Each structure stands twice: as structure tokens, then as C-alpha cells.
GROMACS .gro file of C-alpha atoms in nm:
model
  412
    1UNK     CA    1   0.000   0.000   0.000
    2UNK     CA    2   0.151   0.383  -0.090
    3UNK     CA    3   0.205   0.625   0.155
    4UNK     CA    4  -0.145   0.782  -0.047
    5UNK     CA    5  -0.339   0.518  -0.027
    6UNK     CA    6  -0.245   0.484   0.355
    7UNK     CA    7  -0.367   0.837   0.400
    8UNK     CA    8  -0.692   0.792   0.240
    9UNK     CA    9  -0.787   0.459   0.458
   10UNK     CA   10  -0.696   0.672   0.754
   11UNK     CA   11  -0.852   0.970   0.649
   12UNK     CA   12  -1.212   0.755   0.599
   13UNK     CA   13  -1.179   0.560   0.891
   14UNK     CA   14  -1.169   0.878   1.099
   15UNK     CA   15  -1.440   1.042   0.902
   16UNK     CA   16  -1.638   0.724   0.913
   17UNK     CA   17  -1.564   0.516   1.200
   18UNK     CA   18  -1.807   0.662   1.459
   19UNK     CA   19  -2.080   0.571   1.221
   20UNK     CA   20  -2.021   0.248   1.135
   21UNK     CA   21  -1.989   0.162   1.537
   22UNK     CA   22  -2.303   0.357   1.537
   23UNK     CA   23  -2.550   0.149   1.313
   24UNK     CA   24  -2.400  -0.167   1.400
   25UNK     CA   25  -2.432  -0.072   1.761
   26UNK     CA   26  -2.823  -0.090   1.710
   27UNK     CA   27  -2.721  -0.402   1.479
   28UNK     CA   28  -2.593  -0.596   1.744
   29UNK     CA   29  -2.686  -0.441   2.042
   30UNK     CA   30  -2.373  -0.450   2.180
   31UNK     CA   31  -2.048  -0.173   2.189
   32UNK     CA   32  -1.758  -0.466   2.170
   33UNK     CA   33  -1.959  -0.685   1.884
   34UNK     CA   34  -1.976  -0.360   1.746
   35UNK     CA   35  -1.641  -0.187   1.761
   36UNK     CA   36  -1.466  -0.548   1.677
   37UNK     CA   37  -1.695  -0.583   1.364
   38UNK     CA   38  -1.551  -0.245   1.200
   39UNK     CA   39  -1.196  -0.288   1.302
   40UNK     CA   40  -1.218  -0.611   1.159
   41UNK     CA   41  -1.393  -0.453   0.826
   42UNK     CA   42  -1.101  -0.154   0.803
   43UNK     CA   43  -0.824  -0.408   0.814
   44UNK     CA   44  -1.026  -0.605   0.532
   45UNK     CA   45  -1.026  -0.228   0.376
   46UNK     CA   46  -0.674  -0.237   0.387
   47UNK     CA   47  -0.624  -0.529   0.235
   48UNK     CA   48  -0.847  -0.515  -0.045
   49UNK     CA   49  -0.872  -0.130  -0.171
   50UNK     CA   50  -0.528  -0.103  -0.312
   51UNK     CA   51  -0.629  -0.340  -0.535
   52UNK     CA   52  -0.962  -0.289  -0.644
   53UNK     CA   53  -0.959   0.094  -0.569
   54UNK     CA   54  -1.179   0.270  -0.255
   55UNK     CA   55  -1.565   0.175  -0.309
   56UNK     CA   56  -1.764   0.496  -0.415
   57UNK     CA   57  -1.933   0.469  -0.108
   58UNK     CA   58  -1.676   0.371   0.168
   59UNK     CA   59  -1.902   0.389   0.447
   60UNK     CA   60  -2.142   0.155   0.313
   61UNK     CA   61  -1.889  -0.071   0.249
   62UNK     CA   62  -1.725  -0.080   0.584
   63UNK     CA   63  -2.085  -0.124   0.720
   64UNK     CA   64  -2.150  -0.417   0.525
   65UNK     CA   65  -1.859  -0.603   0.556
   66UNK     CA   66  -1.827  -0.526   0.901
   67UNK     CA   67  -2.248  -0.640   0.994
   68UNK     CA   68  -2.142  -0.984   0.740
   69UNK     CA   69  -1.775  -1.099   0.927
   70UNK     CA   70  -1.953  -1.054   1.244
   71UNK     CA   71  -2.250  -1.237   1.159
   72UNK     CA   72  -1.990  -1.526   1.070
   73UNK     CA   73  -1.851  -1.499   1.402
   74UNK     CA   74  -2.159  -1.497   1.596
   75UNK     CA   75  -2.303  -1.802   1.413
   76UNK     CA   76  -1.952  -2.025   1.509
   77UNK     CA   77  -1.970  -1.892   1.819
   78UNK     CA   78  -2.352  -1.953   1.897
   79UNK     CA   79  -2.305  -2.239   1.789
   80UNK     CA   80  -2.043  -2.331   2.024
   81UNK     CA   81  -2.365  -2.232   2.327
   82UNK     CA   82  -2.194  -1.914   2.390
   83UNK     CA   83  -2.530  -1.727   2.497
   84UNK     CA   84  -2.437  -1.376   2.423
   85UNK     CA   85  -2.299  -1.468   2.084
   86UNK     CA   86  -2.685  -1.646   2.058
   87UNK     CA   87  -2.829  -1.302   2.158
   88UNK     CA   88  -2.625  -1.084   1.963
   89UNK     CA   89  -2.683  -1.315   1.645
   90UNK     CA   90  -3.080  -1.265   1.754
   91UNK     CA   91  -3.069  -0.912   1.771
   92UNK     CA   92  -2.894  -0.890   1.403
   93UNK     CA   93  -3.147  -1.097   1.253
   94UNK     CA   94  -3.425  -0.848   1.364
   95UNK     CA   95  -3.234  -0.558   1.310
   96UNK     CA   96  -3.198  -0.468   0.923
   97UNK     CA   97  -2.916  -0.231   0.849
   98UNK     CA   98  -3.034   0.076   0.617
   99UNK     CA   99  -2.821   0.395   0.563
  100UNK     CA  100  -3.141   0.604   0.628
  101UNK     CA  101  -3.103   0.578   0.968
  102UNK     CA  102  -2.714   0.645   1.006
  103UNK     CA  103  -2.809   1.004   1.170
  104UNK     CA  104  -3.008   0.892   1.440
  105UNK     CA  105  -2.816   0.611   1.538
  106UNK     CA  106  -2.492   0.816   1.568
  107UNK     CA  107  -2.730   1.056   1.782
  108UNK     CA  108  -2.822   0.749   1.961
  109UNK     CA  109  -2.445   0.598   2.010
  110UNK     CA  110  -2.353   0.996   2.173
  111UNK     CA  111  -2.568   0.972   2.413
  112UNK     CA  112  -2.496   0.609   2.538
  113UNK     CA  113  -2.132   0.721   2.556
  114UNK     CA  114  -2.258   1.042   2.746
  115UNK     CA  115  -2.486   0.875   3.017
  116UNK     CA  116  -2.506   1.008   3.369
  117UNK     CA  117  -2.429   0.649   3.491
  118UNK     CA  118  -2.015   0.674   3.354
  119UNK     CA  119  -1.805   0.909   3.515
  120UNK     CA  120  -1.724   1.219   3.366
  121UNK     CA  121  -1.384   1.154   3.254
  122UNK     CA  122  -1.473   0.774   3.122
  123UNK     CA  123  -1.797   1.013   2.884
  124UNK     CA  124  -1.520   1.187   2.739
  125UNK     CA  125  -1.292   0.883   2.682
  126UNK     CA  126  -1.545   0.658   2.542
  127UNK     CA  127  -1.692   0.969   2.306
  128UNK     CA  128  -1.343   0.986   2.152
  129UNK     CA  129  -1.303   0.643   2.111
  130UNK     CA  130  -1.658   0.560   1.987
  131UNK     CA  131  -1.757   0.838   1.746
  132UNK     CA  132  -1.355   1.021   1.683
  133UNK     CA  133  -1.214   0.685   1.603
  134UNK     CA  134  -0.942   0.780   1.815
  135UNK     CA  135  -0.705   0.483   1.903
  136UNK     CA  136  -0.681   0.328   2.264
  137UNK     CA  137  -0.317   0.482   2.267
  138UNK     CA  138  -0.416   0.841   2.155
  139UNK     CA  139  -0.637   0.865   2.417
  140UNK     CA  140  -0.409   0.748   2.707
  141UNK     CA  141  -0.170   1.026   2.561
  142UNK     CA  142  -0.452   1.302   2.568
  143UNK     CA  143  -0.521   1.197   2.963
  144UNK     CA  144  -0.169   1.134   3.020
  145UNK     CA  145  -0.199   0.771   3.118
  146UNK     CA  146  -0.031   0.454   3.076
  147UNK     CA  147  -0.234   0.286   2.752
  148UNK     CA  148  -0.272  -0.033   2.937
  149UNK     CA  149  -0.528   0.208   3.194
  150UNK     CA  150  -0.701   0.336   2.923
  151UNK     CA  151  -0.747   0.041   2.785
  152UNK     CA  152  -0.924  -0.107   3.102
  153UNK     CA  153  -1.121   0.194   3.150
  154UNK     CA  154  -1.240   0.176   2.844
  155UNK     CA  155  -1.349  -0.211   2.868
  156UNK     CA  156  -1.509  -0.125   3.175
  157UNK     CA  157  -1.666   0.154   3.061
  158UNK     CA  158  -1.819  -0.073   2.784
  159UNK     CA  159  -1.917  -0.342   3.039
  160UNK     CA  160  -2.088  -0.144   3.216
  161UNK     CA  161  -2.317   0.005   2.916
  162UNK     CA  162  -2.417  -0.365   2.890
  163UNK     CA  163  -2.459  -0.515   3.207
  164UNK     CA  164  -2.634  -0.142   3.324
  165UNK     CA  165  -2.872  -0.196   3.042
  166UNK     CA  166  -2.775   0.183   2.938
  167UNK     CA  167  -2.997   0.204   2.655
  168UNK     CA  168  -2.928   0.271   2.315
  169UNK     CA  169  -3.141   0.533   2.260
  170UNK     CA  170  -3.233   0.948   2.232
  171UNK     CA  171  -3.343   1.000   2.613
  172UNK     CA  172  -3.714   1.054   2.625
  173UNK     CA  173  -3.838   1.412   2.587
  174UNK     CA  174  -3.866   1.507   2.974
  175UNK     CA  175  -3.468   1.376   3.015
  176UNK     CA  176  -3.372   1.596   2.690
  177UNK     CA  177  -3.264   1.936   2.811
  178UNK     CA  178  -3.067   1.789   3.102
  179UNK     CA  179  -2.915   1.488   2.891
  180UNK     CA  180  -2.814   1.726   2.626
  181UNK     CA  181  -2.630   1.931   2.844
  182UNK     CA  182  -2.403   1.668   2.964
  183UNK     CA  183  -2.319   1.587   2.621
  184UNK     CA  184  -2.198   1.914   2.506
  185UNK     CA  185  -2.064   1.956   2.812
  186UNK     CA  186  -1.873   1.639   2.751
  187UNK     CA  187  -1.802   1.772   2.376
  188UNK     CA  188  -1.658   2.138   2.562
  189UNK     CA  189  -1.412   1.918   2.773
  190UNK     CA  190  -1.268   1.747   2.490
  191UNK     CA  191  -1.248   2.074   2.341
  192UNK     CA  192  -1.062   2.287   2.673
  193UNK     CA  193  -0.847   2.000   2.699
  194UNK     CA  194  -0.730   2.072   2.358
  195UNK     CA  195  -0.778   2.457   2.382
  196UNK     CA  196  -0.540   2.494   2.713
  197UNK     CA  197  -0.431   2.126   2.766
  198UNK     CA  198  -0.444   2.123   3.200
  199UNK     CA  199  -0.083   1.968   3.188
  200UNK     CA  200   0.196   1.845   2.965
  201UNK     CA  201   0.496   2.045   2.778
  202UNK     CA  202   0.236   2.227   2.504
  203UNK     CA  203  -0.058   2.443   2.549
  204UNK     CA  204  -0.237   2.324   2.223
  205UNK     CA  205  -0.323   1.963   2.141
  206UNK     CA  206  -0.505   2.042   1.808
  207UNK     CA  207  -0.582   1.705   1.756
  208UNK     CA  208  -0.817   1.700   2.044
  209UNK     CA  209  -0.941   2.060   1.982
  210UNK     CA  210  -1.036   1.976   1.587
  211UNK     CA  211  -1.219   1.662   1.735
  212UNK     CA  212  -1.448   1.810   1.952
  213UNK     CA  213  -1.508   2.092   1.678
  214UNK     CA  214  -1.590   1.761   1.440
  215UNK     CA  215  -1.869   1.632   1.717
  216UNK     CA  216  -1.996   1.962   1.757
  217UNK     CA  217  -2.052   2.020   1.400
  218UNK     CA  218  -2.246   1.669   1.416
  219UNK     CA  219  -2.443   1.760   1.717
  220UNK     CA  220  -2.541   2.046   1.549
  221UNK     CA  221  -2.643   1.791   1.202
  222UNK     CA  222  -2.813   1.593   1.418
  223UNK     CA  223  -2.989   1.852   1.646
  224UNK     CA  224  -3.012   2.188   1.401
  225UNK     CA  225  -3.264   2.308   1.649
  226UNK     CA  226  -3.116   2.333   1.972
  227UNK     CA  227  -2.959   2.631   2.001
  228UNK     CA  228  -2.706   2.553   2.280
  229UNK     CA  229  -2.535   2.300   2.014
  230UNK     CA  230  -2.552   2.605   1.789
  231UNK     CA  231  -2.362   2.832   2.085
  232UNK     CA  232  -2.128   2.545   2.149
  233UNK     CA  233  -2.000   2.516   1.780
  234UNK     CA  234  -1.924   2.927   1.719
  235UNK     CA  235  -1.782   2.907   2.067
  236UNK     CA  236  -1.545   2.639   1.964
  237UNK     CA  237  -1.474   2.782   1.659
  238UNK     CA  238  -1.412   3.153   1.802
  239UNK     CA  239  -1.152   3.026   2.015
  240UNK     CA  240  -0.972   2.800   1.762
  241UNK     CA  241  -0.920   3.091   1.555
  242UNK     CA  242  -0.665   3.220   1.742
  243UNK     CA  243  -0.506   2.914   1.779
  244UNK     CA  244  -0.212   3.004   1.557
  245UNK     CA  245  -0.153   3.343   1.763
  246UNK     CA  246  -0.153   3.202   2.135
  247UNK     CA  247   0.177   3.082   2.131
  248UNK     CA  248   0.507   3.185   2.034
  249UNK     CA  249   0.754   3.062   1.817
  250UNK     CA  250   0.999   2.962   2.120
  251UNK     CA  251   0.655   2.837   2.266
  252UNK     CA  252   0.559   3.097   2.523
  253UNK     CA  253   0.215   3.185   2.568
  254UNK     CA  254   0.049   3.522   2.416
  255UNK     CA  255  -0.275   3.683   2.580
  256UNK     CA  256  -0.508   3.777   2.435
  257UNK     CA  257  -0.426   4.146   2.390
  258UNK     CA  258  -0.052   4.118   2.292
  259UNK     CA  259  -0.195   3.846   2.000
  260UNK     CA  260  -0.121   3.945   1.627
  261UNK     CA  261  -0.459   3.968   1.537
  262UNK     CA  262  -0.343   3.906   1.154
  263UNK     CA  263  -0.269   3.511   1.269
  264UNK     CA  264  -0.696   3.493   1.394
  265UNK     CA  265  -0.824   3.248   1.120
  266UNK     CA  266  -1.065   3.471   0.914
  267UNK     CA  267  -1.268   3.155   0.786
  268UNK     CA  268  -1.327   3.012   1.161
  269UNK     CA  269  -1.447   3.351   1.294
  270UNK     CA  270  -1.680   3.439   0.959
  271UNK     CA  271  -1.828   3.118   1.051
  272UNK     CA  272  -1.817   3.121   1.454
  273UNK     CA  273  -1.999   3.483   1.405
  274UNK     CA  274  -2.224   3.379   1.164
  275UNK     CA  275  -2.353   3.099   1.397
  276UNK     CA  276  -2.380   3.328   1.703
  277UNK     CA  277  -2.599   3.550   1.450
  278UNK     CA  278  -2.867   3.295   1.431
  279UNK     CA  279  -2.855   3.279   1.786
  280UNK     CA  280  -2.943   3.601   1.843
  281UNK     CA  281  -3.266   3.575   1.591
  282UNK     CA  282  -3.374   3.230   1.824
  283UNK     CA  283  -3.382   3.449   2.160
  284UNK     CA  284  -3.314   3.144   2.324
  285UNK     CA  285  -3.013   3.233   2.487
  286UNK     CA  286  -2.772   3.005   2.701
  287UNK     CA  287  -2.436   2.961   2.854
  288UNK     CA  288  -2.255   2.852   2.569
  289UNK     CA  289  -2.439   3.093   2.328
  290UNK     CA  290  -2.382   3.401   2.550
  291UNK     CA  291  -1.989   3.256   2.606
  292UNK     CA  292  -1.972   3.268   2.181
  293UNK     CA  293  -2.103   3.637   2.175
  294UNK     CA  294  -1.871   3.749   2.426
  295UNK     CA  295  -1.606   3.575   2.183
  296UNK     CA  296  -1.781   3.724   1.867
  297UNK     CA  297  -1.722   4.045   2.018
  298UNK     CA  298  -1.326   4.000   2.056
  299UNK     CA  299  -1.326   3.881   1.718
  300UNK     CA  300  -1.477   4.239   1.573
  301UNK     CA  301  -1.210   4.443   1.762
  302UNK     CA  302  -0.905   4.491   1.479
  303UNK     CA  303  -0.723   4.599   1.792
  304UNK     CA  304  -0.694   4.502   2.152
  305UNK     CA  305  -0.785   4.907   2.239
  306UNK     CA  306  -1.081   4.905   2.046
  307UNK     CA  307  -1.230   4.590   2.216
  308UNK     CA  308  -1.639   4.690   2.330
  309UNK     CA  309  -1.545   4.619   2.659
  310UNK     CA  310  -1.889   4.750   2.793
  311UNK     CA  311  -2.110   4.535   2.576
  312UNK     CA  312  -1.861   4.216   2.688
  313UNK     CA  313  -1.967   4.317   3.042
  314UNK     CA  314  -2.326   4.328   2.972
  315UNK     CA  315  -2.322   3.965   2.778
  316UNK     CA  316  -2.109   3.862   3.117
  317UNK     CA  317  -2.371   3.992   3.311
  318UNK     CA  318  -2.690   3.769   3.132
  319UNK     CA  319  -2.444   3.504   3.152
  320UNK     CA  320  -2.370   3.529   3.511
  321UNK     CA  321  -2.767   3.503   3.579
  322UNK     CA  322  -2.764   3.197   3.380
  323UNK     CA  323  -2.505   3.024   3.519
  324UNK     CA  324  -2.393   3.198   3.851
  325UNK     CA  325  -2.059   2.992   3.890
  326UNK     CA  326  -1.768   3.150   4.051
  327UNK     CA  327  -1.558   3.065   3.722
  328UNK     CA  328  -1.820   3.249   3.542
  329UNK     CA  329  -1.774   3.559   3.793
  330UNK     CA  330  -1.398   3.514   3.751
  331UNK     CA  331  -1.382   3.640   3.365
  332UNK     CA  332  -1.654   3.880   3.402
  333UNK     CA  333  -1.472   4.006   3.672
  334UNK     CA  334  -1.185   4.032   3.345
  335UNK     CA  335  -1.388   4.290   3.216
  336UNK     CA  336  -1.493   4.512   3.496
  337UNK     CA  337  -1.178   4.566   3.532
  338UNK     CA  338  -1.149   4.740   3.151
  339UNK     CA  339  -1.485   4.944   3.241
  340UNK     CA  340  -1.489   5.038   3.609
  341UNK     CA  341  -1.127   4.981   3.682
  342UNK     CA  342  -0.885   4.707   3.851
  343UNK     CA  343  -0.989   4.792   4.206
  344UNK     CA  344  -1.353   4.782   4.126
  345UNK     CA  345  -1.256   4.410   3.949
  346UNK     CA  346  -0.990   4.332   4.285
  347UNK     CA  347  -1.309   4.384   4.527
  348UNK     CA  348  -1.511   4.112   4.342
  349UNK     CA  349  -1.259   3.838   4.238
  350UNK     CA  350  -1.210   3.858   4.641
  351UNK     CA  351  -1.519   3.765   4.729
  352UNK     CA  352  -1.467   3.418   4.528
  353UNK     CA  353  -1.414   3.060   4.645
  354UNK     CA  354  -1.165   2.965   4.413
  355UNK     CA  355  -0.849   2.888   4.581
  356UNK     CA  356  -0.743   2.597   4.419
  357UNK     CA  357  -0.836   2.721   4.062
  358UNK     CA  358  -0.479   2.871   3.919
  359UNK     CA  359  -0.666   3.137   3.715
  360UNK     CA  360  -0.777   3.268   4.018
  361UNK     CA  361  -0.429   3.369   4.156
  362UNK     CA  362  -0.336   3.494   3.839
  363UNK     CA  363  -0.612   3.738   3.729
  364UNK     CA  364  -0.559   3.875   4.128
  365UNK     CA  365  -0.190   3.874   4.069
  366UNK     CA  366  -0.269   4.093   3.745
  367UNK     CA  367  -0.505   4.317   3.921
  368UNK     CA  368  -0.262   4.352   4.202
  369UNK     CA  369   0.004   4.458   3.960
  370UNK     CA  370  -0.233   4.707   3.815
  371UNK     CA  371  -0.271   4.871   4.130
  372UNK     CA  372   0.081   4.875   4.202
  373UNK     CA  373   0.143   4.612   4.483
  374UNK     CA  374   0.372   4.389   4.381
  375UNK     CA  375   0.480   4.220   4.679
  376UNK     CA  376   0.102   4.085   4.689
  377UNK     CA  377   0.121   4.024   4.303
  378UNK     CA  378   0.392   3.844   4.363
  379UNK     CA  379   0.274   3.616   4.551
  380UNK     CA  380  -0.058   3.560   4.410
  381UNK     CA  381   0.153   3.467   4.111
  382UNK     CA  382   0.374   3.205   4.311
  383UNK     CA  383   0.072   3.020   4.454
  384UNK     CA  384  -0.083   3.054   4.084
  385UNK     CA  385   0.246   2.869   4.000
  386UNK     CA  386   0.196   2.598   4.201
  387UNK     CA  387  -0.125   2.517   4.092
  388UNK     CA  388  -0.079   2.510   3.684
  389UNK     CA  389   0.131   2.134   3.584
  390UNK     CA  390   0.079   2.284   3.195
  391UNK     CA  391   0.473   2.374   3.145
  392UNK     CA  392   0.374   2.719   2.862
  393UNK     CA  393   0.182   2.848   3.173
  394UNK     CA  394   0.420   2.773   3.422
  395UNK     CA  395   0.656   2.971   3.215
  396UNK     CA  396   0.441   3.218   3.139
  397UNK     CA  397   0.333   3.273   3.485
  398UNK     CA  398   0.736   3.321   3.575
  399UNK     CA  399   0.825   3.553   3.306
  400UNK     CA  400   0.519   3.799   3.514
  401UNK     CA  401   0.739   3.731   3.805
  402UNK     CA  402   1.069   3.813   3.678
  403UNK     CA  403   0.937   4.114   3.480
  404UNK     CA  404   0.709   4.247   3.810
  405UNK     CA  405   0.949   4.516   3.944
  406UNK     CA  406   1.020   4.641   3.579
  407UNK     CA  407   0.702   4.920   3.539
  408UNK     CA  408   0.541   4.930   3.200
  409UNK     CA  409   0.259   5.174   3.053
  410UNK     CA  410  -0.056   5.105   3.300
  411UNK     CA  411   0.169   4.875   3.490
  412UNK     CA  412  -0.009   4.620   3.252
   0.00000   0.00000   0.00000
């Protein structure tokens, strides 16, 4: 196989893996049967395409072949008494595959990998390896385990879908609004971990950011209607846009107002904006909506002095009604500080419970410096230092230390 044709099995079975494990989920009933059954139809892929060229329709394909080895498995093994072989094989007979309903079983498959029952950080893990296609290994690197724990969480994660009886299923419409939530929150996690990665030598892992921007744009197919999907996606793709501007070339982090706003994707933040338009004509609004328009807004300023700080303060304000979290007060508190002033923004970050958060240290520290009292700032930035394992922040947060005593315009 050339390096080309390598790149193009790769290329579909990332596009297309989550759903093929998604129909033949409802096929068989079961996550393993079904995640076995299209490994077991890409490696046939592999085999096979370089030869007789890839089928105009891969995804079909892959879905038949993968729903015919398996029934030839389950039929040996049934008939060897293995009982769930004998119900899986039952299930498949009853079950016809069609492509027409490839949407709402991948719909179906996010929200079985998103169920209350799992533990947060096992949702996440099991999204990315059910609908990204992302390998056992990749994932143990983007939690920054061993792959051998991964690979147990994962198995246990998938036992207990099946032995839980976690249905396979869109939640009923009096579980939606609180079932959806956990999704995208699961989908925003993936994303933040990818954004600002919470330890590790870089403070990107694109791979993990352009995945969760991939399952938001197919909540968003899947769900066109609810808005907060909507809000989710031009938030994502708001903050991606900068991607190429956060960090230096030696690898040192940029904020947001020293950025070279000629780096901010155009493209993303046409689109992101766009998005967080048709919010606006829904007047539906939400966390994740409000979070895009407050992003929207950044993107309009062509300079950091000409940012609309007030009408950032008012979106922070909505938001803060909506979801009154002491993270949320944190960045509004970001910009009270542009509008009334650093001691106006001091006074409230005080008043938070956030001690072990090292954002919190570090906006104070900032403030502190502001307002010229730098043995304070100084160590609000220490503590902030020992909270942060992400090595760009660390560094960042000591180049504020070394550079404290040395007054700039604003003391900014």
C-alpha cells in the first residue's frame, strides 16, 4: 500500500468510524460486537482497496462487511452455546441495516457514551473512542496515562453500558434538556483539553481541539434546532481561531491582547460569528451561546484598544444570571476591570471561592500589579504557579514574576 493510499484509509476511517460503530451498535446491540466488527472490516479495507480501488461509497462498504464478518462470528460462536454470541446473532437478525437511519443512530451511540451512569472523565474517553475513532493509545496520551489504563477503562466503561442496560437510545423528551447538556458539556471538555491542555509540555493539542469541533458540528447535524449545540459550535470555533496566535515561536504563551490579530483564522471567525448571528434571531439564549457572543465580540475588535469592553460586560452579566458559577464571575470580573477599573474588578474576584483554581491567583496577581502592589502580586503569582502542571503556563506565569518590578505603561 503507498504512503497515499495509507492516507486515504486513515482519512475515511476517521471520518467514518463513529458511524459504522453507530448502526452496527443498534445491529448488534452491543459496543464490543460492534467496535470489533468495524476494526475487523477496516483491516479487510486495507487489504483489499489497493487493489480494487476505494468503493464509491466507503461507508457503506465498511458497514457491510463489518455487519457480514460478524455475523460469521456470531453463528460459530452460537453455535459453540456461547449465549451472548446467541443473543447478539438474535438481535442482528431483527435488526436490518439501512443507511437512512445512520443520523439517528450516531445521535443514539452519543448519548450512550454520554450517560449520567459513567463518570465524567470515562464520557469523554469513550466519546473519543466511539464516534472520533481515536485509538486506545491516543487517548491514554490526551489523559496522560499509561495505555494499558485506558485500555481497562475503556473495557469497563463498555461493560458497564451492557450489564447497566444503558440504553441505546435518544433519552425521552422530559430527560432531553438535562441529557443534552451533559453531552456538550462532555463535547466542551474534549475541546478545553485541547484549547489549554491542563498539563503536559504544550498548550495546544489540536488534535483534540479539531475533534471536539468535528462532534460539535455533528451535534449540530443531528440537532439543528437546539440552540445551545448552535452556541457550542461558534464558541469552539471563536476560540480555535486564534489558535495560531496564542503561542510563540519559542513556545511561550500570548494573551489575548498582545496576540497578532493578523494570525486569527478569518474563515473560523466568519463562521463562529455567523452561527452566534442565528442565535441572536432564536432568543433562546444560554451559557454557551452568551460565552460565543462574548467571543464574537473580541473577534470584531481589529485591535486590543478598540475591544467593546462595555457590551462584553453586559453579555457577562446575562451570563452570570444563567449560570452563577464563581468561574463564570472570575472572567466577568476580566472585564470590569477594563470598564470600572482594577480595584472595582480586585473587590469582586475577592469575594470568590476559588483557591485551588490557578486562574484565580493569576487574574488577582494581574489586578494587584495594576494597582501597584507587587509584593502581593507576587505572591498571588507564586501560589498561581503551584497550581498550573501545563509547562507554557508555568513559564508564562514566571516571566510575570521576573518582569514584576520592571514598570510598563498602566503597569499592565
Amino acid at each position: 500500500m503507498t504512503s497515499r493510499q495509507s492516507a486515504d484509509v486513515a482519512r475515511i476511517f476517521r471520518a467514518e468510524h463513529g458511524r459504522a460503530v453507530a448502526v452496527l451498535t443498534r445491529v448488534f446491540g452491543d459496543l464490543d460486537i460492534a467496535e470489533d466488527a468495524v476494526q475487523d472490516a477496516f483491516t479487510a479495507a486495507v487489504e483489499k482497496w489497493p487493489q480494487t480501488g476505494v468503493p464509491p461509497s466507503p461507508a457503506g462498504w465498511i458497514i457491510t462487511t463489518a455487519r457480514n464478518r460478524a455475523i460469521d462470528r456470531l453463528r460459530r460462536e452460537s453455535a459453540r452455546e456461547d449465549k451472548h454470541a446467541q443473543a447478539a446473532l438474535l438481535h442482528a437478525e431483527a435488526e436490518p441495516v439501512e443507511e437512512g437511519a445512520v443520523h439517528d443512530d450516531r445521535l443514539r451511540l452519543i448519548f450512550t457514551c454520554c450517560h449520567p451512569a459513567l463518570a465524567l472523565n470515562v464520557r469523554v474517553a469513550l466519546t473519543l473512542r466511539m464516534l472520533g475513532g481515536l485509538t486506545t493509545a491516543e487517548i491514554a496520551r490526551a489523559f496522560l496515562v499509561p495505555e494499558p489504563t485506558m485500555a481497562q477503562r475503556l473495557v469497563r466503561a463498555k461493560s458497564k453500558v451492557r450489564n447497566a442496560h444503558i440504553p441505546y437510545r435518544v433519552p425521552y423528551e422530559a430527560d432531553l434538556p438535562e441529557r443534552v447538556r451533559g453531552v456538550l458539556a462532555v463535547i466542551y471538555l474534549i475541546f478545553n483539553e485541547g484549547y489549554a491542555a491542563s498539563s503536559g509540555e504544550t498548550l495546544v493539542r489540536d488534535e483534540l481541539a479539531l475533534e471536539a469541533i468535528r462532534l460539535g458540528r455533528l451535534m449540530v447535524s443531528l440537532m439543528p434546532d437546539e440552540p445551545e449545540a448552535v452556541g457550542l459550535l461558534a464558541l469552539m470555533l471563536l476560540q480555535h481561531s486564534r489558535r495560531a496566535a496564542r503561542v510563540a515561536a519559542d513556545g511561550t504563551l500570548i494573551r489575548l491582547p498582545d496576540q497578532d490579530r493578523r494570525l486569527w483564522d478569518r474563515a473560523l471567525i466568519e463562521e463562529g460569528q455567523s452561527l452566534v448571528r442565528q442565535c441572536l434571531r432564536r432568543n433562546r439564549p444560554g451559557p454557551y451561546q452568551l460565552q460565543a457572543a462574548i467571543n464574537a465580540v473580541h473577534a470584531d475588535a481589529p485591535t486590543a484598544e478598540s475591544t467593546d469592553w462595555r457590551q462584553i460586560l453586559q453579555l457577562y452579566n446575562h451570563l452570570l444570571t444563567l449560570d452563577p458559577t464563581p468561574v463564570v464571575a472570575l472572567n466577568r470580573a476580566v472585564a470590569v476591570a477594563e470598564v470600572e477599573g482594577p480595584a472595582a474588578a480586585l473587590t469582586v474576584v475577592n469575594e470568590l471561592n476559588l483557591d485551588s483554581y490557578y486562574l484565580f491567583h493569576a487574574i488577582r496577581a494581574h489586578l494587584l500589579a495594576r494597582l501597584d502592589q507587587p509584593a502581593e502580586a507576587r505572591a498571588a503569582y507564586t501560589t498561581a504557579l503551584t497550581l498550573t502542571t501545563n509547562e507554557t503556563e508555568q513559564a508564562f506565569l514566571q516571566s510575570r514574576l521576573d518582569h514584576l518590578d520592571q514598570p510598563t505603561p498602566n503597569n499592565h
